[in-house]
XYZ file of C-alpha atoms in Angstrom:
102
model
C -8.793 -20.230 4.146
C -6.107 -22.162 2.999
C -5.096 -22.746 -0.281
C -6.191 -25.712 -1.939
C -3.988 -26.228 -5.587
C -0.701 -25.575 -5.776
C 0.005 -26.270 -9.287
C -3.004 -26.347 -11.368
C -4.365 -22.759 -10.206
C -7.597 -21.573 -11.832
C -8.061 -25.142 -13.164
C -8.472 -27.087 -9.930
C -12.231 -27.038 -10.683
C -11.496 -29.763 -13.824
C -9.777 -32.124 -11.350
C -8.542 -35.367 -12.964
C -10.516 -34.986 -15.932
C -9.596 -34.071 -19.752
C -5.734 -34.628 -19.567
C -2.762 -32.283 -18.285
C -1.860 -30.588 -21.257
C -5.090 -29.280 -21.845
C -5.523 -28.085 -18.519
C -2.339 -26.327 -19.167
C -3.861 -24.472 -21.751
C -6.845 -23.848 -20.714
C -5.628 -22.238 -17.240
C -3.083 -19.861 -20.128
C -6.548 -18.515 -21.269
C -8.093 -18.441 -18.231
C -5.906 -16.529 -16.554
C -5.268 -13.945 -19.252
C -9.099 -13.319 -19.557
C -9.236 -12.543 -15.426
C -6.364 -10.645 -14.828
C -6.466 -6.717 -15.372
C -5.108 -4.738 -17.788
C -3.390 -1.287 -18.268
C -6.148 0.792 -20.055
C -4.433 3.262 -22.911
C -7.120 6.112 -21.787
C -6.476 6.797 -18.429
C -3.303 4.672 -17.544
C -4.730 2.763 -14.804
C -4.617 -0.975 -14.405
C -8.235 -0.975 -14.295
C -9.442 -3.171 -17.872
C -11.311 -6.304 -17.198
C -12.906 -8.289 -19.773
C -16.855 -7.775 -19.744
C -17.809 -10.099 -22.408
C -16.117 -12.005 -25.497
C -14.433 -9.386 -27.073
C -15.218 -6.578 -25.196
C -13.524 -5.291 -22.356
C -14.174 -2.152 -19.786
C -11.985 0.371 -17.822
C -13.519 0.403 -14.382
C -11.190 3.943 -13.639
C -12.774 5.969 -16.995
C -15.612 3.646 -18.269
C -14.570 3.160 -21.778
C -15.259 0.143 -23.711
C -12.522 -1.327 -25.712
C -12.848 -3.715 -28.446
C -10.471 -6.313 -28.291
C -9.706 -10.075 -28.271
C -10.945 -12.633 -26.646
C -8.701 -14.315 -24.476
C -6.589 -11.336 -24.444
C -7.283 -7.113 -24.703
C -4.682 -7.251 -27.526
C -4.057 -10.210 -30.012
C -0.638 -11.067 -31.451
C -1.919 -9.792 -34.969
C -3.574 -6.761 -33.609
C 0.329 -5.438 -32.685
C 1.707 -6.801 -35.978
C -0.931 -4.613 -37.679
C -0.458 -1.583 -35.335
C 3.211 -2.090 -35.347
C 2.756 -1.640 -39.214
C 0.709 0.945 -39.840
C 2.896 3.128 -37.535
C 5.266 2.102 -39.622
C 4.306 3.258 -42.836
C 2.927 6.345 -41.470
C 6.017 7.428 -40.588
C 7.380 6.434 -44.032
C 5.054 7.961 -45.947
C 5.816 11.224 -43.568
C 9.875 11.507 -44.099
C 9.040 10.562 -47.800
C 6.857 13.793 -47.954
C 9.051 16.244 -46.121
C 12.043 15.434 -48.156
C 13.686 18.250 -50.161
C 12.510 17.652 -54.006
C 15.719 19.585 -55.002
C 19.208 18.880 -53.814
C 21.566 21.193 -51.876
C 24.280 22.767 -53.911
């Protein structure tokens, strides 16, 4: 079978209509929400969304709770990336030596 768009990909099925840029978009999303992802359980490149929000490991059957479009959202890693963060401030500020070394 050969293959019928070379540019527009997943959005071939819109045609002429609604405008080029937001095809554009729209194929972004699209083709986030279809590919696979790398699940954090098992390590396999196994995630695919099930529904809005919720996506499942085919390798160790987990659900995952995630974003729409996407398994992880741009402020779901801001917020992870600062959490860790603090944790491990809050960790060296509580193992540090109360009194000084003579």
């Amino acid at each position: 079978m050969a293959k019928r768009t070379r540019k527009v990909g997943i959005c071939g099925k819109f045609g002429t209509r609604y405008g080029a840029s937001l095809r554009k978009m729209i194929k972004k999303f699209e083709e986030s929400q279809h590919s696979r992802y790398v699940c954090p359980f098992c390590g396999k490149n196994a995630i695919k969304r099930k529904a809005v929000g919720i996506w499942r490991c085919r390798g160790c059957g987990k659900n995952i709770a995630g974003g729409a479009w996407e398994l992880t959202t741009p402020a779901a890693l801001t917020i992870k990336a600062t959490v860790h963060r603090l944790k491990t401030v809050s960790y060296t500020h509580l193992t540090l030596p109360t009194t000084p070394y003579v």
